[in-house]
Short mmCIF file of C-alpha atoms in Angstrom, two decimals:
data_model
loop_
_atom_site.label_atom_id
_atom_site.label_comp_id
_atom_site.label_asym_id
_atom_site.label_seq_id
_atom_site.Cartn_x
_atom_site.Cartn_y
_atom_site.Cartn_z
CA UNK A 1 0.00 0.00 0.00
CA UNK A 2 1.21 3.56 -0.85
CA UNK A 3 2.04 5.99 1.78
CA UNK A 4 0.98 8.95 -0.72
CA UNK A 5 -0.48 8.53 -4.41
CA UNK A 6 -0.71 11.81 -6.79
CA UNK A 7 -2.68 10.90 -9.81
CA UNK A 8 -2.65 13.18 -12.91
CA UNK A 9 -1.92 16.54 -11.08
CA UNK A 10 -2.73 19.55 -13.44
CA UNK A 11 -2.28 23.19 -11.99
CA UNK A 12 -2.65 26.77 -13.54
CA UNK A 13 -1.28 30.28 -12.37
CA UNK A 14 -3.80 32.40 -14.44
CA UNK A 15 -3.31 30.82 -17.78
CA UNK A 16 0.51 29.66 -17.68
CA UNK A 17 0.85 25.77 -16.76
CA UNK A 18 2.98 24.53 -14.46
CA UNK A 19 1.71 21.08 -14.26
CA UNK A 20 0.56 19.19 -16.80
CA UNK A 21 -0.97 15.50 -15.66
CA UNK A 22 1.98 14.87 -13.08
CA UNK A 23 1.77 11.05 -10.64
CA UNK A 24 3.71 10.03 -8.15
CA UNK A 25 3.37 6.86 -5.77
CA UNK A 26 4.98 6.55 -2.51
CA UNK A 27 5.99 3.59 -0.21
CA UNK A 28 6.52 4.11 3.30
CA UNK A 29 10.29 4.56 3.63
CA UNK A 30 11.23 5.72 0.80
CA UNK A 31 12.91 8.86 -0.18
CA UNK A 32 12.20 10.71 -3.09
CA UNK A 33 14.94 13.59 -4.70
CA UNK A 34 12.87 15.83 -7.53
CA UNK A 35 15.34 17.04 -9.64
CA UNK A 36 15.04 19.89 -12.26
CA UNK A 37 15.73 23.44 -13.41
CA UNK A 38 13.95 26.10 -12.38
CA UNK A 39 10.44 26.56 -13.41
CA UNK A 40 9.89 22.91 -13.70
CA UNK A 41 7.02 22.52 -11.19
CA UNK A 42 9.26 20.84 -9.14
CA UNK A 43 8.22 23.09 -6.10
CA UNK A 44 4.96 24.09 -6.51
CA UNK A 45 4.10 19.92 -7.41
CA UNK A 46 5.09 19.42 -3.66
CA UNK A 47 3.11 22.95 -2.56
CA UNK A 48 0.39 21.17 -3.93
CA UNK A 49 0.55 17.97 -1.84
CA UNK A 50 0.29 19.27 1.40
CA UNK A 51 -2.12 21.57 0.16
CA UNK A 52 -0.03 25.04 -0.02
CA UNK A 53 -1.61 25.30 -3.43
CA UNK A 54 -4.64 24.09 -4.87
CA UNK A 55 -4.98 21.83 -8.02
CA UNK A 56 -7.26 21.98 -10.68
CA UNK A 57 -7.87 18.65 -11.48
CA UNK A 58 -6.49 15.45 -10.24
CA UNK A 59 -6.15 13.15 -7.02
CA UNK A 60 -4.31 12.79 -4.01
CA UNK A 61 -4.62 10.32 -1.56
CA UNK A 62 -2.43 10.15 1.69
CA UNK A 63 -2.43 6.73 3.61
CA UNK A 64 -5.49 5.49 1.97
CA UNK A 65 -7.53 8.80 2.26
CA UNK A 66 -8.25 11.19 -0.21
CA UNK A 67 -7.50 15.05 0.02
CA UNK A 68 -8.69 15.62 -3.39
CA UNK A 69 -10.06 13.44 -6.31
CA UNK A 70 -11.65 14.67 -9.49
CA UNK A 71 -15.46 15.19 -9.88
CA UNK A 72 -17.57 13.27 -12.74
CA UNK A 73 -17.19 16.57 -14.80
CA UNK A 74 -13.06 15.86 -14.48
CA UNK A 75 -12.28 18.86 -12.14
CA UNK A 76 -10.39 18.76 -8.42
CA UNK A 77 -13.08 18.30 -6.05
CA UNK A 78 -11.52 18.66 -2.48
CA UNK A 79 -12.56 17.02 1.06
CA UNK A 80 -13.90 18.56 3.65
CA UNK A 81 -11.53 21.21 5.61
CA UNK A 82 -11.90 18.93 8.41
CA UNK A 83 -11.02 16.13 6.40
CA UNK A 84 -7.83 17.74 4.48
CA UNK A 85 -6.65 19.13 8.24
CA UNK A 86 -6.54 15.31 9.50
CA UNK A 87 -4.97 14.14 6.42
CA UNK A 88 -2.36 17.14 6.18
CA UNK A 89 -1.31 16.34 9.73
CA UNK A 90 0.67 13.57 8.27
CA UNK A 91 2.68 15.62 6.91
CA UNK A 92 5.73 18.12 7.77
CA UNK A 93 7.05 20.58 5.52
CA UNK A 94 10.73 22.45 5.74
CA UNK A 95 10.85 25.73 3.72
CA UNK A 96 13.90 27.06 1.42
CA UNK A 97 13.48 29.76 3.76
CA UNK A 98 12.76 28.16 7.21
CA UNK A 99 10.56 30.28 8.09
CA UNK A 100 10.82 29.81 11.95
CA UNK A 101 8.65 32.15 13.91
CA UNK A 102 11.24 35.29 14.54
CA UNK A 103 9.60 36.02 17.67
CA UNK A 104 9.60 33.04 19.55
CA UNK A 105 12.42 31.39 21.09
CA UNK A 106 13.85 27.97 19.22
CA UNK A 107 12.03 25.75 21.98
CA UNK A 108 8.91 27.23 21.82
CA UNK A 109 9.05 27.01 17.89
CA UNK A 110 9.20 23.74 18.63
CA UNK A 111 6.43 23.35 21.52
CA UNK A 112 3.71 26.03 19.96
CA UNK A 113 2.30 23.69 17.28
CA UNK A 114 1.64 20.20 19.74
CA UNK A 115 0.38 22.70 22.32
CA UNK A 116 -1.94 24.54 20.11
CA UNK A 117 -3.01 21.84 18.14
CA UNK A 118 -2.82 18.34 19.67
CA UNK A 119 -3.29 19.92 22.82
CA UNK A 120 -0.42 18.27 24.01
CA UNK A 121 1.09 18.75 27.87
CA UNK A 122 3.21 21.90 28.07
CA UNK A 123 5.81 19.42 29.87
CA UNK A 124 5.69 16.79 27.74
CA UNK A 125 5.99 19.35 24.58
CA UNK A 126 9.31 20.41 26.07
CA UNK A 127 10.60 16.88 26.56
CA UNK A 128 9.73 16.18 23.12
CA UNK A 129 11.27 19.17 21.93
CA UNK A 130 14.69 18.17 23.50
CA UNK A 131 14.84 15.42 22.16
CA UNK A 132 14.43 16.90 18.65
CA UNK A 133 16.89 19.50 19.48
CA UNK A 134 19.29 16.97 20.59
CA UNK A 135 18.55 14.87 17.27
CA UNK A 136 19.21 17.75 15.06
CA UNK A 137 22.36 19.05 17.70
CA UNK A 138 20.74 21.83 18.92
CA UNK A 139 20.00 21.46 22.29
CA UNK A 140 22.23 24.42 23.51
CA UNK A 141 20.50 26.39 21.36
CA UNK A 142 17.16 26.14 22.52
CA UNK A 143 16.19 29.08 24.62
CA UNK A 144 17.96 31.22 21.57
CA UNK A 145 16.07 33.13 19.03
CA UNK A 146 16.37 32.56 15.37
CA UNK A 147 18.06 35.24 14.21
CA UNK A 148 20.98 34.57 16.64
CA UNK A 149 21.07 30.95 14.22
CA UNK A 150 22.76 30.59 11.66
CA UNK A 151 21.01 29.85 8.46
CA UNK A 152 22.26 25.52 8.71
CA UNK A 153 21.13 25.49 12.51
CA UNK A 154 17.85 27.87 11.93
CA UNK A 155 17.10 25.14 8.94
CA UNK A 156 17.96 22.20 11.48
CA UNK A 157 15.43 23.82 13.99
CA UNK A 158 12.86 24.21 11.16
CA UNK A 159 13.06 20.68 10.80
CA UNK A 160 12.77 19.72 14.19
CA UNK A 161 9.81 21.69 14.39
CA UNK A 162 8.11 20.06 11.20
CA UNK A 163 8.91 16.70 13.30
CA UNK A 164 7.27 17.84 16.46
CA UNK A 165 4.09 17.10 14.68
CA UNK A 166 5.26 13.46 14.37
CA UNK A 167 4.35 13.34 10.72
CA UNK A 168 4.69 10.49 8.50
CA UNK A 169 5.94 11.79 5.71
CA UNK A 170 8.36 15.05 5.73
CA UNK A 171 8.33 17.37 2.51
CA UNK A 172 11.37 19.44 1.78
CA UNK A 173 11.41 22.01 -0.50
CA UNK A 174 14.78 23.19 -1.53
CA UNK A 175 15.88 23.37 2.23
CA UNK A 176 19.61 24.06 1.24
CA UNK A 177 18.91 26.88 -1.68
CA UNK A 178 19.01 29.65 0.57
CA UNK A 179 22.22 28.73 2.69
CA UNK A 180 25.73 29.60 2.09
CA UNK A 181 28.00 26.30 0.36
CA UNK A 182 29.43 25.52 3.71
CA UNK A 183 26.77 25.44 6.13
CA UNK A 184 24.51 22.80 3.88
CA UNK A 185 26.09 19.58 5.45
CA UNK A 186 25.00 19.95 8.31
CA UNK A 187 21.60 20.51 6.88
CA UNK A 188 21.92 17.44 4.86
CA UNK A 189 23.18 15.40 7.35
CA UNK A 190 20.08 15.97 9.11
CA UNK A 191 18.17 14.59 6.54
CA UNK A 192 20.35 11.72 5.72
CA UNK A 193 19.90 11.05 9.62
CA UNK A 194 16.07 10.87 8.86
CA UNK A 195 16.54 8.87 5.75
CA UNK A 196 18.39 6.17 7.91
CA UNK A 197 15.48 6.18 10.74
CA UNK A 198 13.05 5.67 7.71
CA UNK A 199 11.15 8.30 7.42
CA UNK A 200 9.49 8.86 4.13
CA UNK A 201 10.81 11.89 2.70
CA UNK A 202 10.38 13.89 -0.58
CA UNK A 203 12.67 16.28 -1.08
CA UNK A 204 13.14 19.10 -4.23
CA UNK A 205 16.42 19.90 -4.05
CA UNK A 206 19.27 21.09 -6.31
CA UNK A 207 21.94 18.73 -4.30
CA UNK A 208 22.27 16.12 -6.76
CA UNK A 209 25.36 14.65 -4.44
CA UNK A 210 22.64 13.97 -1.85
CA UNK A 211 19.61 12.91 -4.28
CA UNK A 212 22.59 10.34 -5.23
CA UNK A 213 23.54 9.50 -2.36
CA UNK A 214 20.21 9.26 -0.18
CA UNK A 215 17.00 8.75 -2.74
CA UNK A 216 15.72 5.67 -3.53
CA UNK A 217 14.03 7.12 -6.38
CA UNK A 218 15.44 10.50 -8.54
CA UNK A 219 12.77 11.93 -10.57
CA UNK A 220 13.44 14.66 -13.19
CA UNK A 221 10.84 17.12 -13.85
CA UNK A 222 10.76 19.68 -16.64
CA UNK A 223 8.19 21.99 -17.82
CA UNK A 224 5.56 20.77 -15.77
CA UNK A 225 5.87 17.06 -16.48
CA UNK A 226 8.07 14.01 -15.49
CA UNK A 227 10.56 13.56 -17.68
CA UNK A 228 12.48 10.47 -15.90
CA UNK A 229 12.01 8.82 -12.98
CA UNK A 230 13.85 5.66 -11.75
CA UNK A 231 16.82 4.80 -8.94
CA UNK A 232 19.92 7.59 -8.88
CA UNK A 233 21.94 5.02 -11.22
CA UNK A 234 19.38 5.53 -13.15
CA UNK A 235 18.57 8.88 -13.52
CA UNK A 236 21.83 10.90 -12.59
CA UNK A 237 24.58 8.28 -13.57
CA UNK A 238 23.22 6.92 -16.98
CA UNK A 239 19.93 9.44 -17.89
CA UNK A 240 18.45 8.07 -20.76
CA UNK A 241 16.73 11.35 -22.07
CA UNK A 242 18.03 14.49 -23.71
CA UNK A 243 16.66 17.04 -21.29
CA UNK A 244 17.74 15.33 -18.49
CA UNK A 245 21.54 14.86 -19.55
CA UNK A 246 21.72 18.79 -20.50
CA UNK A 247 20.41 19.28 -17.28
CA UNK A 248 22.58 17.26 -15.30
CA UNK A 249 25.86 18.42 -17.53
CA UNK A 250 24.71 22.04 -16.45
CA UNK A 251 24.31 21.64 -12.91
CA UNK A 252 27.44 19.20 -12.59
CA UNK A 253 29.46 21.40 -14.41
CA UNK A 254 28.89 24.32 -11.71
CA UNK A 255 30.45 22.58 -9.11
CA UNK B 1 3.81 82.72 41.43
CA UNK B 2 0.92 83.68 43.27
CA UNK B 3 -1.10 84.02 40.41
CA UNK B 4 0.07 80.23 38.92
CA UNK B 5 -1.23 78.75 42.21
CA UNK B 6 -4.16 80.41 41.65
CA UNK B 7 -4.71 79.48 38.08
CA UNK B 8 -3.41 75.75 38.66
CA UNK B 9 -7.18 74.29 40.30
CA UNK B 10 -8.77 74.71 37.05
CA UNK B 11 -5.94 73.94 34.70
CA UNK B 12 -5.61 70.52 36.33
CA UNK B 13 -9.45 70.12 36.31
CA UNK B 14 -9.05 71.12 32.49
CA UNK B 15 -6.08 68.66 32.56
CA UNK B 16 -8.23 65.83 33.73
CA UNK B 17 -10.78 66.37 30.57
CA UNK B 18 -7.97 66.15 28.51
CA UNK B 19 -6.59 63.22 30.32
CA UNK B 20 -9.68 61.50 30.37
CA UNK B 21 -10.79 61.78 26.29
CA UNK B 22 -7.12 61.09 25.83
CA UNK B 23 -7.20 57.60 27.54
CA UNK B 24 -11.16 57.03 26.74
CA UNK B 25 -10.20 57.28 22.80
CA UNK B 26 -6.80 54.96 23.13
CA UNK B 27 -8.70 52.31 25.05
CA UNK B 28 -11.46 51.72 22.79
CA UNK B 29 -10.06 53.08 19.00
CA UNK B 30 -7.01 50.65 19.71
CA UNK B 31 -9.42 47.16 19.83
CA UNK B 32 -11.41 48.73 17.19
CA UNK B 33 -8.64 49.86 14.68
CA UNK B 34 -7.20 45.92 15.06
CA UNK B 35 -10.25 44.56 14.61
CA UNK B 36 -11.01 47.79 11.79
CA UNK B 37 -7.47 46.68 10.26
CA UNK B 38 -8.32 42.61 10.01
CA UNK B 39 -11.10 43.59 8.42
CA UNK B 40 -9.90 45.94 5.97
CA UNK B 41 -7.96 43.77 4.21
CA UNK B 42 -10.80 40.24 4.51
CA UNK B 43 -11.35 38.09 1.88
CA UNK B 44 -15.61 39.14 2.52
CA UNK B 45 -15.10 41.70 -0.15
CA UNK B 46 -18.73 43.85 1.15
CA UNK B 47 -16.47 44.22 4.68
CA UNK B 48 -14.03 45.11 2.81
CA UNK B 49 -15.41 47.76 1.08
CA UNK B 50 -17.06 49.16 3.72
CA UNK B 51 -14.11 49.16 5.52
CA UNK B 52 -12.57 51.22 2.66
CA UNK B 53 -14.96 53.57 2.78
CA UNK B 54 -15.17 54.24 6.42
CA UNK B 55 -11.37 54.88 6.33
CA UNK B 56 -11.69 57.50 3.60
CA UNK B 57 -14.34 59.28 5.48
CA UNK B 58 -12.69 59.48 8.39
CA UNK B 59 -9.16 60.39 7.28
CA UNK B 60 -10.56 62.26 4.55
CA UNK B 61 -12.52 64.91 6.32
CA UNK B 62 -10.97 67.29 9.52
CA UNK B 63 -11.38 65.65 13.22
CA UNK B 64 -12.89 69.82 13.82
CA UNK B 65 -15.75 69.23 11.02
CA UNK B 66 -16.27 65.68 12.64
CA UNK B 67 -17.06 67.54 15.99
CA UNK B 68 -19.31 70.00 14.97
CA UNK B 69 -20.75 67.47 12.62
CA UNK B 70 -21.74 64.82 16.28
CA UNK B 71 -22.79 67.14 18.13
CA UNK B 72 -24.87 70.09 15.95
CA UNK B 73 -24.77 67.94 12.82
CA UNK B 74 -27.03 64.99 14.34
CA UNK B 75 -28.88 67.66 16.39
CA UNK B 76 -30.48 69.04 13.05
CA UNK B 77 -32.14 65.67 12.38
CA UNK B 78 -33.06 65.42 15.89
CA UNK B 79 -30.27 63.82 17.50
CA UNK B 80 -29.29 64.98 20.50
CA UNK B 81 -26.16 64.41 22.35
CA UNK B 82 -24.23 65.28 25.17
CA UNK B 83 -21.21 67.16 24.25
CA UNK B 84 -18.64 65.28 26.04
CA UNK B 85 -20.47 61.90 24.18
CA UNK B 86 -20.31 63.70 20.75
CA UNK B 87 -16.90 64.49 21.71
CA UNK B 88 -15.70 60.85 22.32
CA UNK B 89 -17.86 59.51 19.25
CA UNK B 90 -15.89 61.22 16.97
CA UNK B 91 -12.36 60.66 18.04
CA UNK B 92 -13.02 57.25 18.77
CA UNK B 93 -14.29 57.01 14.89
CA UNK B 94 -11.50 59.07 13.77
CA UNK B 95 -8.45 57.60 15.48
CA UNK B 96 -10.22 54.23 15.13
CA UNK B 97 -9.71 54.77 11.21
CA UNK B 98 -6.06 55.94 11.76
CA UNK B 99 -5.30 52.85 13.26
CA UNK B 100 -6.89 50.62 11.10
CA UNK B 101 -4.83 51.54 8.40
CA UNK B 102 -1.37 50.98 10.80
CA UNK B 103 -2.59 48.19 11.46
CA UNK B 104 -3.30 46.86 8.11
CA UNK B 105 0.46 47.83 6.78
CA UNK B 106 1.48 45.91 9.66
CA UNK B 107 -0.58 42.84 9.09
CA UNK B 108 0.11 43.23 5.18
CA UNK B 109 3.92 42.96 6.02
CA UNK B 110 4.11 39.99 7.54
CA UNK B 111 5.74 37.28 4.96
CA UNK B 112 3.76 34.76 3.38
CA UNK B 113 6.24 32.13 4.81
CA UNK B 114 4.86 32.75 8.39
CA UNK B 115 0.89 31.97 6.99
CA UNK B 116 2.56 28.72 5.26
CA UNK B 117 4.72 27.66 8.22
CA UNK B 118 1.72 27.84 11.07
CA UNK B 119 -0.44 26.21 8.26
CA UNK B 120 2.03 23.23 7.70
CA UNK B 121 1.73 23.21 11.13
CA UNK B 122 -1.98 22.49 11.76
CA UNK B 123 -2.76 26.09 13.54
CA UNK B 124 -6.00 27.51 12.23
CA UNK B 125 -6.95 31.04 11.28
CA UNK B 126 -7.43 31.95 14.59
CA UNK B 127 -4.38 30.71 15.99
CA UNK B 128 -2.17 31.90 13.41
CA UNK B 129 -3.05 35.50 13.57
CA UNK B 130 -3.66 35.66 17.74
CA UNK B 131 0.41 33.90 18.16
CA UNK B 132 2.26 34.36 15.01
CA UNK B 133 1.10 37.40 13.15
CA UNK B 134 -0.07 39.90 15.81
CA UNK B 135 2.48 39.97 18.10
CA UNK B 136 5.07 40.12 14.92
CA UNK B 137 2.78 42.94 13.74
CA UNK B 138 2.90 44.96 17.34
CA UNK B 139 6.55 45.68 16.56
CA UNK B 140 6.13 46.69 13.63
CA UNK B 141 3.09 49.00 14.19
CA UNK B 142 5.02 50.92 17.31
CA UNK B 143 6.67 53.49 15.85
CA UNK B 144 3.82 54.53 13.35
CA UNK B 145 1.83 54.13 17.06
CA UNK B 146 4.12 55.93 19.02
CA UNK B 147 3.11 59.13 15.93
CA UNK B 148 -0.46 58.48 16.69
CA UNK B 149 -0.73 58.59 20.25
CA UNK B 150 1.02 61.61 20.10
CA UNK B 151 -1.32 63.68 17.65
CA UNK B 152 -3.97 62.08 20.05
CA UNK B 153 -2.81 64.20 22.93
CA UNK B 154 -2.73 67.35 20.95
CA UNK B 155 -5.92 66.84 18.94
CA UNK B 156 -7.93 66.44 22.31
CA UNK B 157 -7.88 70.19 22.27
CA UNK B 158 -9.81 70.49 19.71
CA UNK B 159 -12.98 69.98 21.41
CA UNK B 160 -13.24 73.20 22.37
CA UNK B 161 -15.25 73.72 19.57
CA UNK B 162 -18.30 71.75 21.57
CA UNK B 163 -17.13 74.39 24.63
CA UNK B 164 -16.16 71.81 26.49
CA UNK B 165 -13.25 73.01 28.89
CA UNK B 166 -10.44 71.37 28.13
CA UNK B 167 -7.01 72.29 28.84
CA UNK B 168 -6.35 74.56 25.85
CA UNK B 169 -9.67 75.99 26.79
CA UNK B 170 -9.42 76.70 30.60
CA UNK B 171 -5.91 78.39 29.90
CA UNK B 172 -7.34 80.75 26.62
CA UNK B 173 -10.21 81.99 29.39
CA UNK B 174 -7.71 83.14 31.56
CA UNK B 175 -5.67 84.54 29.02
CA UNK B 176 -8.39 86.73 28.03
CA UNK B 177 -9.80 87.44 31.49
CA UNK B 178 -6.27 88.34 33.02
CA UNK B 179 -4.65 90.05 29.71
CA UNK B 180 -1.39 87.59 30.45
CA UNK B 181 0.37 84.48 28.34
CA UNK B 182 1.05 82.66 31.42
CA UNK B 183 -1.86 80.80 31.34
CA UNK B 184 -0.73 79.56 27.53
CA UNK B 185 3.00 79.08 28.68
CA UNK B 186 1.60 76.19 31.86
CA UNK B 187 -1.07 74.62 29.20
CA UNK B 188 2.00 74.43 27.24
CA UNK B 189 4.03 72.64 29.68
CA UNK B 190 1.20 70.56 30.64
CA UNK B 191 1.24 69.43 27.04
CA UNK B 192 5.12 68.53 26.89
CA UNK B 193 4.81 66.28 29.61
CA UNK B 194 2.50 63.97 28.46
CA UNK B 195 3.58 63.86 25.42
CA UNK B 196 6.88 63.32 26.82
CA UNK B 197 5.59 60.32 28.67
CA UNK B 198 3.94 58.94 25.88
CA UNK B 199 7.70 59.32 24.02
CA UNK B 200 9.23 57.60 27.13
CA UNK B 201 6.60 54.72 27.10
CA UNK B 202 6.87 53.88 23.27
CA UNK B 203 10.58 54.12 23.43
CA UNK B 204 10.57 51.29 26.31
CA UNK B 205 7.74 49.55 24.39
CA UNK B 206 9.99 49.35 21.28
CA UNK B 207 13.00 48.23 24.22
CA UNK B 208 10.75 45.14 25.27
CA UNK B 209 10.28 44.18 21.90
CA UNK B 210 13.93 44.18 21.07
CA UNK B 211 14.97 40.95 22.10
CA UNK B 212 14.41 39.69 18.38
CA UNK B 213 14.64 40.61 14.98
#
């Protein structure tokens, strides 16, 4: 059974497409790199799964439950709010650009969500909490605010607060775009961390070292469509179409 | 110095009109002008047209003409009020509009990424704005504030208009009673010190809010 199923995604901005009939299935476990250039879809495919966007027609289904599915006259017809909030709990998002609550210290980024919306013990909260600090190797860091972070340990706290949800499946989008060269390992090794514990993950990212070295599955996008999809062999050491070689030779050839 | 002590009983009585439409207007325009700036930029477009148009009246048109227009205005079409409750119905209305619009800017300037993170999150509508977006939006909105509060302490004298005696008031009266400008030099002093404390409390307001970025 698949952890997350995207059927046929099609989305519009006004009248430019960026998707065009995308699908993606996802086993529990596995961890998914989406590779491409800019303007792809790659970003705003994965805005649309946890529901950051809305489609226009397609489905998605997260463990067995669907958030949207099309109608008999083919357009997105979504759940419930109720509904889409219980299924979107499931899943944790990290931003390219954290987006950690300024004014709020790291811990209580990290408590404010259970508290507020699992009601969870304030106690409890803050146990959890340390324990995700500690996990991400931020525990002395806790009672700090973000902007005295820098941008690899606020990123590390922004994914220790996506986790403090206890989702099953974490969503990445570009977490290491906005970070200087140097401080993305430790942002990556984070997530590699994760990837070794299980967790499903799908992750848009420019770091084709890491889709290489962590995905299970590397899937090129370009202009609003798959182009490839298949293990990192697969798709970064022997790509079997056009677009995705000249993309690949581009991006390799930066480093 | 005689004649100070002697004018001081009804300056301070003057003093404590001013004081009191001064704190009257603050506590209830700055609810209002939150709730007025929420709903000025809501996605129930009617509200928010209204909401447009109330601000353009209100900014649009002098806090004097708003006076006389409370208290004789509504008294031509038989609507009579006390002056002191014409008086507070109109700043209240007027400053309420000011602060809508502060409010608003500082609402509208909180990033998208903040909306996106608490929604990730779970946190509803409610939630979001009472813990992430107002509080951001308080530091923000203090110096524009801080401006506000400021013109609020000097526009209370304009109800003189409605003869109500007022601090500005009480001291012209004795100006023209005793033929001196002492009474105008004290109602000036008078003036300097609060808004001098209301420069000393938004300057440690915006201290207290300092601790992040």
């Amino acid at each position: 059974m698949y952890i997350l199923q995207a059927r046929d995604i099609h989305k519009k901005f006004d009248s430019l497409k960026v998707l065009k009939g995308v699908s993606l299935q996802v086993e529990k476990g596995e961890v998914i790199a989406i590779i491409g250039p800019s303007g792809s879809g790659k970003s705003t495919f994965l805005r649309c799964l946890n529901h950051l966007e809305t489609i226009d027609r397609g489905e998605i289904k997260i463990e067995g439950e669907f958030m949207v599915r099309n109608s008999p006259d083919g357009y997105a017809l979504y759940s419930t709010d109720k509904e889409i909030d219980q299924i979107r709990h499931k899943m944790g998002m990290v931003f390219q650009n954290f987006n950690l609550f300024p004014h709020k210290s790291v811990l209580k980024n990290l408590t404010m969500a259970p508290i507020l919306v699992k009601q969870a013990d304030k106690v409890e909260a803050e146990n959890k909490a340390w324990q995700l600090l500690e996990k991400v190797g931020l525990s002395d860091k806790a009672n700090n605010y973000p902007f005295e972070l820098s941008g690899g340990q606020q990123q590390r706290v922004a994914i220790a607060r996506a986790l403090s949800m206890e989702p099953d499946i974490m969503c990445f989008d570009e977490p290491t775009s906005a970070l200087d060269p140097e401080l993305t390992g430790e942002v990556l090794q984070v997530m590699k961390d994760l990837a070794l514990e299980h967790m499903t993950m799908i992750v848009v990212t420019h770091e084709i070292g890491f889709a290489r070295e962590v995905a299970n599955r590397v899937i090129f996008m370009d202009e609003g469509l798959i182009v490839e999809e298949g293990t990192a062999e697969q798709v970064i050491v022997n790509p079997y179409h056009e677009r995705t070689r000249a993309f690949l030779s581009k991006v390799l050839m930066a480093r | 110095m005689d004649y100070i002590l002697m004018l001081l009983p009804s300056m301070l009585k003057g003093l404590s009109v001013t004081l009191k439409l001064f704190f009257l207007t603050l506590m209830v325009a700055l609810p209002v002008g939150i709730l007025m700036g929420m709903a000025r930029i809501s996605k129930f477009k009617p509200l928010k047209w209204f909401m447009e148009f109330y601000v353009w009246l209100f900014r649009g048109t002098p806090l004097l003409l708003q006076l006389l227009f409370m208290y004789f205005g509504l008294m031509t079409i038989g609507i009579r009020l006390e002056r002191e409750i014409a008086a507070y119905l109109a700043f209240v209305l007027n400053y309420s509009a000011y602060l809508a619009e502060i409010f608003r800017a500082g609402i509208q300037s909180i990033d998208r990424g903040q909306y996106e993170a608490a929604d990730v999150l779970g946190l509803n509508r409610f939630q979001t704005m009472k813990n992430i977006v107002l509080p951001q939006v308080f530091k923000l909105v203090l110096p524009p504030m801080g401006n506000e509060v400021i013109n609020l302490v000097k526009d209370t004298a304009l109800i003189y208009v409605l003869a109500i005696s007022e601090l500005s008031r009480v001291a012209r009266t004795h100006v023209m009673r005793d033929d001196t400008f002492v009474p105008f030099i004290i109602a000036a002093i008078f003036y300097l010190f609060m808004t001098g404390t209301v420069q000393q409390f938004f300057k440690w307001l915006e201290s207290r809010f300092d601790y992040y970025r």
